[in-house]
Amino acid sequence: MDRDESEDNTIYKVVVNHEEEYSIWPADRENALGWNDVGKSGPKADCLAYIKEVWTDMRPLSLRKKMEEAEKQQN
């Protein structure tokens, strides 16, 4: 893609899925199946900064739960 990102005037929204994985989606489009709004929208850089702040554990929710169960069984 040759388009300079500084020319991107698209308003995005932050979305999250059932595994607590985050992404951005154009605000004027319907979410992809399985993705829900988190209430943050704005320029791409702002949305990505928000994701960087809140998505501190990149492991899917199901993996985190399995790891917690395994740790409990070891104790």
PDB file of C-alpha atoms in Angstrom:
ATOM      1  CA  MET A   1       0.000   0.000   0.000  1.00  0.00           C
ATOM      2  CA  ASP A   2       1.610   3.249  -1.125  1.00  0.00           C
ATOM      3  CA  ARG A   3      -0.802   5.621   0.562  1.00  0.00           C
ATOM      4  CA  ASP A   4       0.849   7.664   3.291  1.00  0.00           C
ATOM      5  CA  GLU A   5      -0.797   6.934   6.645  1.00  0.00           C
ATOM      6  CA  SER A   6      -0.723  10.646   7.487  1.00  0.00           C
ATOM      7  CA  GLU A   7      -3.332  11.067   4.715  1.00  0.00           C
ATOM      8  CA  ASP A   8      -5.667   8.515   6.314  1.00  0.00           C
ATOM      9  CA  ASN A   9      -8.710  10.514   7.428  1.00  0.00           C
ATOM     10  CA  THR A  10     -10.709   7.408   8.325  1.00  0.00           C
ATOM     11  CA  ILE A  11     -12.325   7.325  11.762  1.00  0.00           C
ATOM     12  CA  TYR A  12     -11.796   3.931  13.336  1.00  0.00           C
ATOM     13  CA  LYS A  13     -13.334   2.146  16.284  1.00  0.00           C
ATOM     14  CA  VAL A  14     -11.685  -0.323  18.619  1.00  0.00           C
ATOM     15  CA  VAL A  15     -13.295  -3.754  18.663  1.00  0.00           C
ATOM     16  CA  VAL A  16     -12.747  -6.860  20.775  1.00  0.00           C
ATOM     17  CA  ASN A  17     -13.673 -10.509  20.269  1.00  0.00           C
ATOM     18  CA  HIS A  18     -14.651 -13.318  22.662  1.00  0.00           C
ATOM     19  CA  GLU A  19     -10.971 -14.150  23.224  1.00  0.00           C
ATOM     20  CA  GLU A  20     -10.334 -10.545  24.375  1.00  0.00           C
ATOM     21  CA  GLU A  21      -8.224  -9.839  21.281  1.00  0.00           C
ATOM     22  CA  TYR A  22      -8.346  -6.241  20.038  1.00  0.00           C
ATOM     23  CA  SER A  23      -8.420  -4.722  16.578  1.00  0.00           C
ATOM     24  CA  ILE A  24      -9.537  -1.589  14.771  1.00  0.00           C
ATOM     25  CA  TRP A  25     -12.353  -1.303  12.252  1.00  0.00           C
ATOM     26  CA  PRO A  26     -13.643   1.621  10.178  1.00  0.00           C
ATOM     27  CA  ALA A  27     -16.285   3.322  12.345  1.00  0.00           C
ATOM     28  CA  ASP A  28     -18.763   3.606   9.484  1.00  0.00           C
ATOM     29  CA  ARG A  29     -18.775  -0.140   8.792  1.00  0.00           C
ATOM     30  CA  GLU A  30     -20.662  -2.894  10.552  1.00  0.00           C
ATOM     31  CA  ASN A  31     -18.443  -5.016  12.774  1.00  0.00           C
ATOM     32  CA  ALA A  32     -17.228  -8.332  11.506  1.00  0.00           C
ATOM     33  CA  LEU A  33     -19.049 -11.298  13.025  1.00  0.00           C
ATOM     34  CA  GLY A  34     -17.822 -11.947  16.561  1.00  0.00           C
ATOM     35  CA  TRP A  35     -16.358  -8.472  17.162  1.00  0.00           C
ATOM     36  CA  ASN A  36     -17.891  -5.913  19.545  1.00  0.00           C
ATOM     37  CA  ASP A  37     -17.275  -2.200  20.083  1.00  0.00           C
ATOM     38  CA  VAL A  38     -15.350  -1.214  23.209  1.00  0.00           C
ATOM     39  CA  GLY A  39     -16.437   2.436  23.050  1.00  0.00           C
ATOM     40  CA  LYS A  40     -13.225   3.999  21.716  1.00  0.00           C
ATOM     41  CA  SER A  41     -13.106   5.643  18.297  1.00  0.00           C
ATOM     42  CA  GLY A  42     -10.989   8.229  16.509  1.00  0.00           C
ATOM     43  CA  PRO A  43      -7.975   8.445  14.209  1.00  0.00           C
ATOM     44  CA  LYS A  44      -6.003   5.252  13.615  1.00  0.00           C
ATOM     45  CA  ALA A  45      -3.061   6.331  15.797  1.00  0.00           C
ATOM     46  CA  ASP A  46      -5.343   7.093  18.764  1.00  0.00           C
ATOM     47  CA  CYS A  47      -7.106   3.736  18.480  1.00  0.00           C
ATOM     48  CA  LEU A  48      -3.815   1.841  18.221  1.00  0.00           C
ATOM     49  CA  ALA A  49      -2.440   3.731  21.233  1.00  0.00           C
ATOM     50  CA  TYR A  50      -5.554   2.763  23.202  1.00  0.00           C
ATOM     51  CA  ILE A  51      -5.091  -0.896  22.267  1.00  0.00           C
ATOM     52  CA  LYS A  52      -1.431  -0.763  23.292  1.00  0.00           C
ATOM     53  CA  GLU A  53      -2.489   0.610  26.685  1.00  0.00           C
ATOM     54  CA  VAL A  54      -5.275  -1.874  27.460  1.00  0.00           C
ATOM     55  CA  TRP A  55      -4.146  -5.078  25.735  1.00  0.00           C
ATOM     56  CA  THR A  56      -1.321  -5.951  28.092  1.00  0.00           C
ATOM     57  CA  ASP A  57      -1.608  -9.745  27.831  1.00  0.00           C
ATOM     58  CA  MET A  58      -1.679 -10.842  24.211  1.00  0.00           C
ATOM     59  CA  ARG A  59      -2.579 -14.444  25.033  1.00  0.00           C
ATOM     60  CA  PRO A  60      -6.139 -15.420  24.050  1.00  0.00           C
ATOM     61  CA  LEU A  61      -8.564 -15.686  26.978  1.00  0.00           C
ATOM     62  CA  SER A  62      -8.961 -19.447  26.528  1.00  0.00           C
ATOM     63  CA  LEU A  63      -5.191 -19.965  26.805  1.00  0.00           C
ATOM     64  CA  ARG A  64      -4.952 -17.777  29.925  1.00  0.00           C
ATOM     65  CA  LYS A  65      -7.736 -19.813  31.564  1.00  0.00           C
ATOM     66  CA  LYS A  66      -6.060 -23.130  30.711  1.00  0.00           C
ATOM     67  CA  MET A  67      -2.748 -21.894  32.093  1.00  0.00           C
ATOM     68  CA  GLU A  68      -4.451 -20.750  35.314  1.00  0.00           C
ATOM     69  CA  GLU A  69      -6.112 -24.157  35.697  1.00  0.00           C
ATOM     70  CA  ALA A  70      -2.810 -25.951  35.151  1.00  0.00           C
ATOM     71  CA  GLU A  71      -1.118 -23.737  37.757  1.00  0.00           C
ATOM     72  CA  LYS A  72      -3.876 -24.456  40.318  1.00  0.00           C
ATOM     73  CA  GLN A  73      -3.478 -28.205  39.734  1.00  0.00           C
ATOM     74  CA  GLN A  74       0.262 -27.988  40.398  1.00  0.00           C
ATOM     75  CA  ASN A  75      -0.254 -26.317  43.784  1.00  0.00           C
TER      76      ASN A  75
END
